[in-house]
Coordinates of N, CA, C and O in Angstrom, one line a residue:
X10 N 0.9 -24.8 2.4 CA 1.6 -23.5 2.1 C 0.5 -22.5 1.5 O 0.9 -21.4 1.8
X11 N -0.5 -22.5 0.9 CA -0.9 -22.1 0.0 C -2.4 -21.7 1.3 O -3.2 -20.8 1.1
X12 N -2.3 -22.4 2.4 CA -3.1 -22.1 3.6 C -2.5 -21.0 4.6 O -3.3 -20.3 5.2
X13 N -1.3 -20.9 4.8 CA -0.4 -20.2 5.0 C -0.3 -18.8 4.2 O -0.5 -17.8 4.9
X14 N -0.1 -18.7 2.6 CA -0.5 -17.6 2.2 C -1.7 -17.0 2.1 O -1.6 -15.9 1.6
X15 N -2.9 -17.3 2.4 CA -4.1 -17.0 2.5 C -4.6 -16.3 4.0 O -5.3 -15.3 4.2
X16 N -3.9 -17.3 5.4 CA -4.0 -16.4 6.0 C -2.9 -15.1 6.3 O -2.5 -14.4 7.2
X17 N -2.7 -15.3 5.4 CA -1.2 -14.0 5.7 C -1.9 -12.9 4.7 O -1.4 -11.8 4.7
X18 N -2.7 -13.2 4.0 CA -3.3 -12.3 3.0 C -4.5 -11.7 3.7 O -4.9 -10.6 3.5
X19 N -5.2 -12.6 4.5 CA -6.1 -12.2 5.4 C -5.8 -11.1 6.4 O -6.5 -10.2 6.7
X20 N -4.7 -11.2 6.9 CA -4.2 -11.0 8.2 C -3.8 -9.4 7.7 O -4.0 -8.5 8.5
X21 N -3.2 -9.1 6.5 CA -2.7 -8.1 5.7 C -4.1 -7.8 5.4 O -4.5 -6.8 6.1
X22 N -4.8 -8.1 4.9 CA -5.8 -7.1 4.8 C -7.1 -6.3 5.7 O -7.9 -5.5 5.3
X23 N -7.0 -7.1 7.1 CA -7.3 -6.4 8.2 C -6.9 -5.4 8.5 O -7.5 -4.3 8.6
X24 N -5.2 -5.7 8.6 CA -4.7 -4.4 8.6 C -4.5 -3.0 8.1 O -4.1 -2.0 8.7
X25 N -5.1 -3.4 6.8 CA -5.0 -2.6 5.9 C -6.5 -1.8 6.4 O -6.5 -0.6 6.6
X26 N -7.5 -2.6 6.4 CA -8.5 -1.7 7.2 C -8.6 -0.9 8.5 O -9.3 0.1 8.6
X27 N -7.8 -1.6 9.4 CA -7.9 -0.8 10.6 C -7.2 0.5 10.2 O -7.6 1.6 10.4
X28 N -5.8 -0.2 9.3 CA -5.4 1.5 9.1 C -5.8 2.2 8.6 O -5.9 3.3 9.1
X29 N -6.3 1.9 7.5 CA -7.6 2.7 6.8 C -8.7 3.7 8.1 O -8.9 4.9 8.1
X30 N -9.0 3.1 8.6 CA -10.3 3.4 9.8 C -9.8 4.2 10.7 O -10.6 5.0 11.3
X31 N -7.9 4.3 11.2 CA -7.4 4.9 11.9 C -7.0 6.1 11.9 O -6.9 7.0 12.8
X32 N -6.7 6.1 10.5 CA -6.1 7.3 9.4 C -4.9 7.2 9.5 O -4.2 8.1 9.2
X33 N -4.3 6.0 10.1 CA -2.5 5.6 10.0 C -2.3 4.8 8.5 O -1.5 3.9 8.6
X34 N -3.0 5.3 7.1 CA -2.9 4.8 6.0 C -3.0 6.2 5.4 O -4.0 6.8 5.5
X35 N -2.0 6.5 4.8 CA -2.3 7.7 4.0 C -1.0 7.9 3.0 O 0.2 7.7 3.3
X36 N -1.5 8.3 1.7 CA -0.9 8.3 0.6 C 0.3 9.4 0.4 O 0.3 10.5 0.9
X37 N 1.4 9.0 -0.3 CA 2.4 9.6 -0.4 C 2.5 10.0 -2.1 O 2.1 9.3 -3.0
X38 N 3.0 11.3 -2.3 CA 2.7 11.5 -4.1 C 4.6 11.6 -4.4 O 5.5 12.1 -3.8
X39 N 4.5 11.1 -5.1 CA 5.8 10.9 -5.8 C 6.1 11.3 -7.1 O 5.6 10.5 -7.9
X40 N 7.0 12.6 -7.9 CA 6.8 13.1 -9.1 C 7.3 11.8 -9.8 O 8.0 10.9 -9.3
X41 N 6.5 12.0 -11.2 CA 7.1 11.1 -12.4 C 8.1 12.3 -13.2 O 7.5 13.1 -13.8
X42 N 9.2 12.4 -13.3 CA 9.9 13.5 -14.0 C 10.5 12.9 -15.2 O 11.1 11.8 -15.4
X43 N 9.9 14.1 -16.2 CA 10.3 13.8 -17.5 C 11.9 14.0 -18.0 O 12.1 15.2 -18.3
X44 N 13.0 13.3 -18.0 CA 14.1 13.9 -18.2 C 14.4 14.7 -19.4 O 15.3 15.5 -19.4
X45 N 13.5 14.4 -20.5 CA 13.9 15.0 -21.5 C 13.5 16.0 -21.6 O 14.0 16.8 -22.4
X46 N 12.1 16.4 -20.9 CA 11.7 17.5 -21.2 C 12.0 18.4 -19.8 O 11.6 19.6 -19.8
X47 N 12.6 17.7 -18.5 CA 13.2 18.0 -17.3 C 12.0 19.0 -16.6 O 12.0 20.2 -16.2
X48 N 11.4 18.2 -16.7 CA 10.1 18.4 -15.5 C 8.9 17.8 -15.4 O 8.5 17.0 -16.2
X49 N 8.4 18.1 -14.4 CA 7.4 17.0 -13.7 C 5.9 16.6 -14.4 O 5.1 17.5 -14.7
X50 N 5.8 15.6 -14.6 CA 4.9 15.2 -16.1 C 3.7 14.4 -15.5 O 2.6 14.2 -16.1
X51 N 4.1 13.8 -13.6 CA 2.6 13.3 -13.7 C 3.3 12.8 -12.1 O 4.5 12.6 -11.8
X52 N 1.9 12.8 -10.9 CA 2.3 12.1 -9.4 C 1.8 10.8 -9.7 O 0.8 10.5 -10.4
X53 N 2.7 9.8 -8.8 CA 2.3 8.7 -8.4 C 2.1 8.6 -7.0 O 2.9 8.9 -6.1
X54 N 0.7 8.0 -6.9 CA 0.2 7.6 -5.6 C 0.8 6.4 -4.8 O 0.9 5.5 -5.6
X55 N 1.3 6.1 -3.8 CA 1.7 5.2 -3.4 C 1.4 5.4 -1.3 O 1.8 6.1 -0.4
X56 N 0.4 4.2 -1.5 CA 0.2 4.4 0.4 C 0.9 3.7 1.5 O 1.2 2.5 1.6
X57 N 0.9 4.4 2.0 CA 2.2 4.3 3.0 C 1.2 4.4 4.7 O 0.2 5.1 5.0
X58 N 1.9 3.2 5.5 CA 1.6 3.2 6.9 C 2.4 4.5 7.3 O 3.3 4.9 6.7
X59 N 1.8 5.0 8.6 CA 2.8 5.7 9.5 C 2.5 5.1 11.3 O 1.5 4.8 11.9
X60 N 3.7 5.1 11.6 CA 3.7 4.8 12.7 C 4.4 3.5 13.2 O 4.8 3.2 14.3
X61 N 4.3 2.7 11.8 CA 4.7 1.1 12.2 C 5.6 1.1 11.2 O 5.3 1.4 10.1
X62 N 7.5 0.4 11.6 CA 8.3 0.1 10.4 C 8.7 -0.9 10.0 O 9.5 -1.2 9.1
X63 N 8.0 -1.6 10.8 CA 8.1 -3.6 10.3 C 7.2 -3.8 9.4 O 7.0 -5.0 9.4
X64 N 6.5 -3.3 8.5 CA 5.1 -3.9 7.9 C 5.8 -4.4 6.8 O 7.0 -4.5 6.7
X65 N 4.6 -5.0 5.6 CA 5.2 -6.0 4.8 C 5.7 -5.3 3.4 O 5.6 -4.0 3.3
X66 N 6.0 -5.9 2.7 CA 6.7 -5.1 1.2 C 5.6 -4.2 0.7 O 4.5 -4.3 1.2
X67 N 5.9 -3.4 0.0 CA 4.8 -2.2 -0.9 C 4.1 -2.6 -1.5 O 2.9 -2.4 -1.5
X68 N 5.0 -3.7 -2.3 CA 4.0 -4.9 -3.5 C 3.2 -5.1 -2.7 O 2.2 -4.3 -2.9
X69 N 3.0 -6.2 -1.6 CA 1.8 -6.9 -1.1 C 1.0 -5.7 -0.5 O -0.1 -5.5 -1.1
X70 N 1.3 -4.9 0.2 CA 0.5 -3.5 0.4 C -0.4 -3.0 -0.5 O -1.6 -2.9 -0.3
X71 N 0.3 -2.6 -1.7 CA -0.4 -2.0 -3.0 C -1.8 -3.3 -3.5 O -2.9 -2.9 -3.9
X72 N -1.2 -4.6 -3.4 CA -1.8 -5.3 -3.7 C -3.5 -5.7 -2.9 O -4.4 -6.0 -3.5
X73 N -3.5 -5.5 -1.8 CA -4.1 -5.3 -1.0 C -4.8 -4.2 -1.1 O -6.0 -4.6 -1.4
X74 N -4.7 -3.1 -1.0 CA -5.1 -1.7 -1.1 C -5.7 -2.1 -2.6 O -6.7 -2.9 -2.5
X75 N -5.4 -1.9 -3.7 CA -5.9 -1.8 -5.0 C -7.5 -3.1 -5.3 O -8.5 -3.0 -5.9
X76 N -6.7 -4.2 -4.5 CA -8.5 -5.4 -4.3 C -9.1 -5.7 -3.5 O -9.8 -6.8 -3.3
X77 N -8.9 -4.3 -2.5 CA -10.3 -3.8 -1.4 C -10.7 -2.9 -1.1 O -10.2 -1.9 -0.6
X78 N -12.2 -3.2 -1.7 CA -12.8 -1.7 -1.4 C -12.9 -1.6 0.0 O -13.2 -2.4 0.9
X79 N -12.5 -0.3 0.1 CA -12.7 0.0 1.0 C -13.5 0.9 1.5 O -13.8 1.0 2.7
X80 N -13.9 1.8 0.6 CA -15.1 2.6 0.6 C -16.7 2.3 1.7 O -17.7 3.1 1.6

């Protein structure tokens, strides 16, 4: 199992570069809105594929993205 999740973590993070390399990875900004003070207090980054709508949860996405450089 634990061979199983590894290459599935592998496999996700290719992808993550090709999309990266394609420019079919690109970030979506999302307000943090303050309700009490009823207005927008800070964006959240969150990257988003385009083009493909089977891919895997955000979590593993995010998770991926955030422990490869990809620079």
């Amino acid at each position: 199992q634990m061979n199983r999740a590894a290459r599935e973590r592998v496999a996700l993070e290719s992808r993550v570069r090709e999309a990266f390399a394609d420019g079919s990875l690109v970030l979506r900004y999302e307000p943090v809105v303050s309700l009490g003070e009823a207005r927008v207090v800070a964006l959240d980054a969150q990257p988003r594929w385009t083009g493909e709508g089977d891919l895997h949860d955000e979590r593993a996405l995010l998770a991926v993205v955030e422990s490869t450089p990809l620079a």
